[in-house]
Amino acid sequence: MFVRLAAALAAMTLMSGAAFAESPKLTDPQIAHIAYTAGVIDINAAKQAQAKASNKDVKAFADDMVRDHEAVNKQALDLVKKLNVKPEDNDTSKALSKQAADKLAELSKLSGAAYDKAYVANEVAFHKTVDNALEKQLIPSASNAELKGLLQTGLKIFQGHEQHAEHVAAELK
Amino acid sequence: MQPRYLRLMVAVLAFGALAIPAHAATIQIVMENLVISPAEVSAKVGDTIEWVNKDVLAHTATANNGDFDVMLPPKKTGTLVLKKAGNIDYYCRFHPNMKAKLKVEP
């Protein structure tokens, strides 16, 4: 079972990497869309966890994710409005959303401690993937200074969440 | 109000003012864009630390040794009166990559 889980995680990480590798040249409207989509994905995962998680630290973590990502996405929407940028759907956003939907379906079949573990493990992996994409692709590609600034803050938030998720994961063991 | 009471009140207020140690200070630390600054602060026992959270996210100032855990809602300020000396590392529970240090002298 552990082997299967590890293989599934590895496959997911590889897929996420592939999602980001597909678009070499991203425009600001596309970057804004990807960053916003990453936030929405994490909110949806957290809402599932709010309903399904049993461990109180896992529930609290899910509450933190909803609160933080809703606040940041609101900031992002305010910024794109101010900059008169219309977020543009793209292959990276689509691939991310597809993977996330598959993951939600997979997690929905689990319950109890198995669900808690799988949710937190996926949070660690997902935040790592987004950190990597922000650092290596989205931030360097962004041309608008304010968008770049928001992405840089976003990177610190995602890195913070990754560490928080790692702490929760360690306590579940 | 009777003049007697007024005089007593003035006396109490004056005494109260004297009773506050002259060195007690309020030290402000800002949390903005997930950065705590200054990251290291020197203070004395009796001083007040005031954390100003400028982010739209909730933060905490949580001592690694469990001495304090101050909640800092978005755009809000939280305070702590320093009660004992020592070097205290603290962090944000929600974003553990936010770290800083208080050096509290007696």
Tab-separated table of C-alpha atoms in Angstrom:
chain	number	residue	atom	x	y	z
A	1	MET	CA	0.000	0.000	0.000
A	2	PHE	CA	2.830	2.322	0.882
A	3	VAL	CA	4.568	1.493	-2.362
A	4	ARG	CA	1.404	2.280	-4.274
A	5	LEU	CA	0.957	5.562	-2.390
A	6	ALA	CA	4.565	6.542	-3.002
A	7	ALA	CA	4.244	5.678	-6.675
A	8	ALA	CA	1.042	7.704	-6.923
A	9	LEU	CA	2.731	10.695	-5.288
A	10	ALA	CA	5.750	10.408	-7.529
A	11	ALA	CA	3.522	10.200	-10.587
A	12	MET	CA	1.552	13.213	-9.433
A	13	THR	CA	4.715	15.244	-8.851
A	14	LEU	CA	5.976	14.317	-12.283
A	15	MET	CA	2.660	15.271	-13.838
A	16	SER	CA	2.621	18.608	-12.044
A	17	GLY	CA	6.125	19.258	-13.297
A	18	ALA	CA	4.973	18.441	-16.803
A	19	ALA	CA	2.037	20.843	-16.488
A	20	PHE	CA	4.427	23.679	-15.900
A	21	ALA	CA	6.951	22.619	-18.506
A	22	GLU	CA	4.451	22.768	-21.377
A	23	SER	CA	4.354	26.553	-21.747
A	24	PRO	CA	7.781	28.063	-22.171
A	25	LYS	CA	6.637	31.635	-22.752
A	26	LEU	CA	3.949	32.920	-20.444
A	27	THR	CA	2.301	36.333	-20.589
A	28	ASP	CA	1.196	38.334	-17.532
A	29	PRO	CA	-2.524	37.529	-18.103
A	30	GLN	CA	-1.604	33.815	-18.226
A	31	ILE	CA	0.651	34.050	-15.171
A	32	ALA	CA	-2.102	35.789	-13.202
A	33	HIS	CA	-4.517	33.010	-14.236
A	34	ILE	CA	-2.118	30.237	-13.170
A	35	ALA	CA	-1.415	31.832	-9.775
A	36	TYR	CA	-5.132	32.359	-9.150
A	37	THR	CA	-5.916	28.797	-10.236
A	38	ALA	CA	-3.293	27.404	-7.834
A	39	GLY	CA	-5.056	29.272	-5.022
A	40	VAL	CA	-8.495	27.998	-6.046
A	41	ILE	CA	-7.181	24.410	-6.207
A	42	ASP	CA	-5.879	24.641	-2.667
A	43	ILE	CA	-9.128	26.202	-1.409
A	44	ASN	CA	-11.149	23.366	-2.966
A	45	ALA	CA	-8.867	20.740	-1.438
A	46	ALA	CA	-9.163	22.483	1.949
A	47	LYS	CA	-12.963	22.629	1.731
A	48	GLN	CA	-13.035	18.887	1.129
A	49	ALA	CA	-10.752	18.491	4.163
A	50	GLN	CA	-12.979	20.692	6.325
A	51	ALA	CA	-15.782	18.237	5.626
A	52	LYS	CA	-13.796	14.970	5.736
A	53	ALA	CA	-10.781	15.364	8.057
A	54	SER	CA	-10.938	13.861	11.534
A	55	ASN	CA	-7.677	15.037	13.143
A	56	LYS	CA	-8.024	18.478	14.734
A	57	ASP	CA	-4.628	19.741	13.494
A	58	VAL	CA	-5.557	18.711	9.959
A	59	LYS	CA	-8.900	20.519	10.260
A	60	ALA	CA	-7.152	23.637	11.592
A	61	PHE	CA	-4.645	23.459	8.732
A	62	ALA	CA	-7.513	23.288	6.214
A	63	ASP	CA	-9.116	26.360	7.851
A	64	ASP	CA	-5.781	28.212	7.528
A	65	MET	CA	-5.535	27.301	3.829
A	66	VAL	CA	-9.043	28.560	3.026
A	67	ARG	CA	-8.468	31.797	4.940
A	68	ASP	CA	-5.023	32.560	3.470
A	69	HIS	CA	-5.722	31.629	-0.137
A	70	GLU	CA	-9.055	33.480	-0.196
A	71	ALA	CA	-7.287	36.592	1.151
A	72	VAL	CA	-4.456	36.326	-1.380
A	73	ASN	CA	-6.764	35.617	-4.311
A	74	LYS	CA	-8.822	38.659	-3.387
A	75	GLN	CA	-5.603	40.697	-3.449
A	76	ALA	CA	-4.748	39.181	-6.830
A	77	LEU	CA	-8.185	40.071	-8.257
A	78	ASP	CA	-7.843	43.646	-6.957
A	79	LEU	CA	-4.441	43.913	-8.603
A	80	VAL	CA	-5.467	42.589	-12.027
A	81	LYS	CA	-8.448	44.946	-11.954
A	82	LYS	CA	-6.177	47.876	-11.124
A	83	LEU	CA	-3.705	46.875	-13.847
A	84	ASN	CA	-6.538	46.273	-16.287
A	85	VAL	CA	-5.230	42.787	-16.965
A	86	LYS	CA	-7.720	40.071	-17.843
A	87	PRO	CA	-6.517	36.685	-16.517
A	88	GLU	CA	-6.277	34.319	-19.480
A	89	ASP	CA	-6.895	30.587	-19.305
A	90	ASN	CA	-4.045	28.496	-20.682
A	91	ASP	CA	-2.710	24.929	-20.916
A	92	THR	CA	-0.848	25.125	-17.600
A	93	SER	CA	-3.966	26.253	-15.722
A	94	LYS	CA	-6.014	23.557	-17.473
A	95	ALA	CA	-3.506	20.810	-16.656
A	96	LEU	CA	-3.333	21.936	-13.018
A	97	SER	CA	-7.123	21.970	-12.681
A	98	LYS	CA	-7.459	18.541	-14.300
A	99	GLN	CA	-4.858	17.003	-11.944
A	100	ALA	CA	-6.509	18.664	-8.957
A	101	ALA	CA	-9.940	17.325	-9.930
A	102	ASP	CA	-8.506	13.805	-10.256
A	103	LYS	CA	-6.807	14.148	-6.866
A	104	LEU	CA	-10.032	15.371	-5.216
A	105	ALA	CA	-11.871	12.350	-6.631
A	106	GLU	CA	-9.143	10.027	-5.381
A	107	LEU	CA	-9.142	11.612	-1.892
A	108	SER	CA	-12.943	11.488	-1.713
A	109	LYS	CA	-12.739	7.665	-1.597
A	110	LEU	CA	-10.630	7.741	1.579
A	111	SER	CA	-11.776	8.361	5.129
A	112	GLY	CA	-10.496	8.700	8.693
A	113	ALA	CA	-6.758	8.662	9.345
A	114	ALA	CA	-6.010	7.465	5.809
A	115	TYR	CA	-7.731	10.530	4.384
A	116	ASP	CA	-5.936	12.892	6.791
A	117	LYS	CA	-2.538	11.492	5.830
A	118	ALA	CA	-3.227	11.555	2.107
A	119	TYR	CA	-4.587	15.125	2.210
A	120	VAL	CA	-1.593	16.472	4.135
A	121	ALA	CA	0.886	14.559	1.959
A	122	ASN	CA	-0.747	16.023	-1.128
A	123	GLU	CA	-0.598	19.508	0.410
A	124	VAL	CA	3.162	19.147	0.904
A	125	ALA	CA	3.592	17.941	-2.694
A	126	PHE	CA	1.254	20.532	-4.213
A	127	HIS	CA	2.883	23.453	-2.399
A	128	LYS	CA	6.329	22.196	-3.432
A	129	THR	CA	5.231	22.074	-7.069
A	130	VAL	CA	3.818	25.591	-6.913
A	131	ASP	CA	6.914	26.938	-5.082
A	132	ASN	CA	9.067	25.527	-7.809
A	133	ALA	CA	6.900	26.951	-10.598
A	134	LEU	CA	6.732	30.386	-8.962
A	135	GLU	CA	10.470	30.508	-8.393
A	136	LYS	CA	11.677	29.134	-11.716
A	137	GLN	CA	8.971	30.158	-14.153
A	138	LEU	CA	6.201	32.511	-13.049
A	139	ILE	CA	8.253	35.151	-11.184
A	140	PRO	CA	11.038	35.357	-13.805
A	141	SER	CA	8.459	35.559	-16.636
A	142	ALA	CA	6.283	38.279	-15.083
A	143	SER	CA	6.871	41.687	-16.680
A	144	ASN	CA	4.706	43.940	-14.516
A	145	ALA	CA	6.545	44.920	-11.326
A	146	GLU	CA	3.443	44.823	-9.107
A	147	LEU	CA	2.442	41.399	-10.397
A	148	LYS	CA	5.998	40.198	-9.787
A	149	GLY	CA	5.822	41.621	-6.249
A	150	LEU	CA	2.562	39.818	-5.503
A	151	LEU	CA	3.989	36.560	-6.872
A	152	GLN	CA	7.046	36.988	-4.634
A	153	THR	CA	4.798	37.387	-1.593
A	154	GLY	CA	2.797	34.416	-2.900
A	155	LEU	CA	5.982	32.346	-2.978
A	156	LYS	CA	6.645	33.125	0.700
A	157	ILE	CA	3.063	32.164	1.555
A	158	PHE	CA	3.291	28.860	-0.342
A	159	GLN	CA	6.683	28.109	1.248
A	160	GLY	CA	5.186	28.878	4.668
A	161	HIS	CA	2.252	26.557	3.989
A	162	GLU	CA	4.602	23.828	2.789
A	163	GLN	CA	6.533	23.985	6.084
A	164	HIS	CA	3.265	24.116	8.037
A	165	ALA	CA	2.012	21.036	6.130
A	166	GLU	CA	5.296	19.249	6.844
A	167	HIS	CA	4.862	19.929	10.579
A	168	VAL	CA	1.314	18.549	10.480
A	169	ALA	CA	2.474	15.513	8.459
A	170	ALA	CA	5.232	14.809	11.002
A	171	GLU	CA	2.703	14.863	13.844
A	172	LEU	CA	0.412	12.400	12.076
A	173	LYS	CA	3.134	9.743	12.030
B	1	MET	CA	-16.975	66.360	43.147
B	2	GLN	CA	-15.565	67.471	46.542
B	3	PRO	CA	-12.186	69.249	46.280
B	4	ARG	CA	-10.834	66.734	48.790
B	5	TYR	CA	-11.550	63.830	46.467
B	6	LEU	CA	-10.155	65.725	43.541
B	7	ARG	CA	-6.893	66.272	45.416
B	8	LEU	CA	-6.783	62.592	46.337
B	9	MET	CA	-7.379	61.621	42.721
B	10	VAL	CA	-4.595	63.896	41.513
B	11	ALA	CA	-2.315	62.367	44.111
B	12	VAL	CA	-3.217	58.826	43.022
B	13	LEU	CA	-2.678	59.692	39.363
B	14	ALA	CA	0.668	61.352	40.104
B	15	PHE	CA	1.749	58.330	42.127
B	16	GLY	CA	0.609	56.026	39.346
B	17	ALA	CA	2.726	57.921	36.854
B	18	LEU	CA	5.752	57.698	39.120
B	19	ALA	CA	5.223	53.993	39.668
B	20	ILE	CA	5.808	53.246	35.959
B	21	PRO	CA	9.546	52.621	35.612
B	22	ALA	CA	11.188	55.314	33.541
B	23	HIS	CA	12.890	52.813	31.222
B	24	ALA	CA	9.791	50.866	30.165
B	25	ALA	CA	9.493	51.307	26.426
B	26	THR	CA	7.208	50.100	23.667
B	27	ILE	CA	9.068	48.476	20.824
B	28	GLN	CA	7.341	48.103	17.495
B	29	ILE	CA	7.966	45.152	15.197
B	30	VAL	CA	6.325	45.061	11.766
B	31	MET	CA	5.126	41.995	9.857
B	32	GLU	CA	4.711	42.827	6.194
B	33	ASN	CA	4.745	40.553	3.139
B	34	LEU	CA	5.638	37.685	5.485
B	35	VAL	CA	8.793	39.402	6.706
B	36	ILE	CA	9.341	40.259	10.379
B	37	SER	CA	11.384	43.420	10.836
B	38	PRO	CA	13.525	44.024	12.656
B	39	ALA	CA	14.311	40.319	12.774
B	40	GLU	CA	16.227	40.797	15.996
B	41	VAL	CA	15.226	43.167	18.775
B	42	SER	CA	16.889	43.981	22.104
B	43	ALA	CA	14.592	44.898	24.983
B	44	LYS	CA	14.375	44.912	28.774
B	45	VAL	CA	12.058	43.152	31.178
B	46	GLY	CA	9.017	45.422	31.587
B	47	ASP	CA	9.124	46.679	27.993
B	48	THR	CA	6.148	46.109	25.721
B	49	ILE	CA	6.537	44.504	22.317
B	50	GLU	CA	3.972	45.666	19.798
B	51	TRP	CA	3.652	43.573	16.638
B	52	VAL	CA	1.966	45.354	13.742
B	53	ASN	CA	0.562	42.955	11.153
B	54	LYS	CA	0.302	44.828	7.841
B	55	ASP	CA	-0.627	41.730	5.832
B	56	VAL	CA	-4.092	40.599	4.731
B	57	LEU	CA	-3.198	37.241	6.327
B	58	ALA	CA	-3.387	36.270	9.987
B	59	HIS	CA	-0.041	35.727	11.679
B	60	THR	CA	1.111	34.729	15.152
B	61	ALA	CA	4.142	35.553	17.253
B	62	THR	CA	4.810	32.191	18.891
B	63	ALA	CA	7.806	31.517	21.134
B	64	ASN	CA	9.732	28.337	20.297
B	65	ASN	CA	9.977	27.636	24.053
B	66	GLY	CA	6.214	28.064	24.565
B	67	ASP	CA	6.532	31.310	26.598
B	68	PHE	CA	4.021	33.228	24.465
B	69	ASP	CA	1.619	32.840	21.557
B	70	VAL	CA	0.215	36.164	20.367
B	71	MET	CA	-2.523	36.076	17.685
B	72	LEU	CA	-2.185	38.807	15.060
B	73	PRO	CA	-5.292	39.031	12.858
B	74	PRO	CA	-4.962	40.711	9.426
B	75	LYS	CA	-4.181	44.458	9.679
B	76	LYS	CA	-4.183	44.270	13.494
B	77	THR	CA	-1.691	44.859	16.286
B	78	GLY	CA	-0.866	42.616	19.231
B	79	THR	CA	1.168	43.373	22.343
B	80	LEU	CA	3.184	41.489	24.920
B	81	VAL	CA	4.763	42.774	28.149
B	82	LEU	CA	8.138	41.110	28.645
B	83	LYS	CA	8.211	39.331	31.997
B	84	LYS	CA	11.549	37.522	31.980
B	85	ALA	CA	15.025	37.817	30.557
B	86	GLY	CA	16.507	35.568	27.893
B	87	ASN	CA	16.981	35.085	24.174
B	88	ILE	CA	13.692	33.969	22.709
B	89	ASP	CA	13.276	32.708	19.171
B	90	TYR	CA	9.767	33.026	17.836
B	91	TYR	CA	7.915	32.276	14.615
B	92	CYS	CA	4.499	32.390	12.945
B	93	ARG	CA	2.536	29.156	13.405
B	94	PHE	CA	0.710	29.660	10.094
B	95	HIS	CA	3.876	30.472	8.125
B	96	PRO	CA	6.790	28.833	9.960
B	97	ASN	CA	9.228	30.424	7.487
B	98	MET	CA	8.650	33.720	9.352
B	99	LYS	CA	11.226	33.712	12.152
B	100	ALA	CA	12.707	36.325	14.486
B	101	LYS	CA	14.387	36.800	17.850
B	102	LEU	CA	13.905	38.825	21.038
B	103	LYS	CA	16.901	39.513	23.280
B	104	VAL	CA	15.454	40.395	26.650
B	105	GLU	CA	17.809	41.828	29.273
B	106	PRO	CA	16.938	41.926	32.978
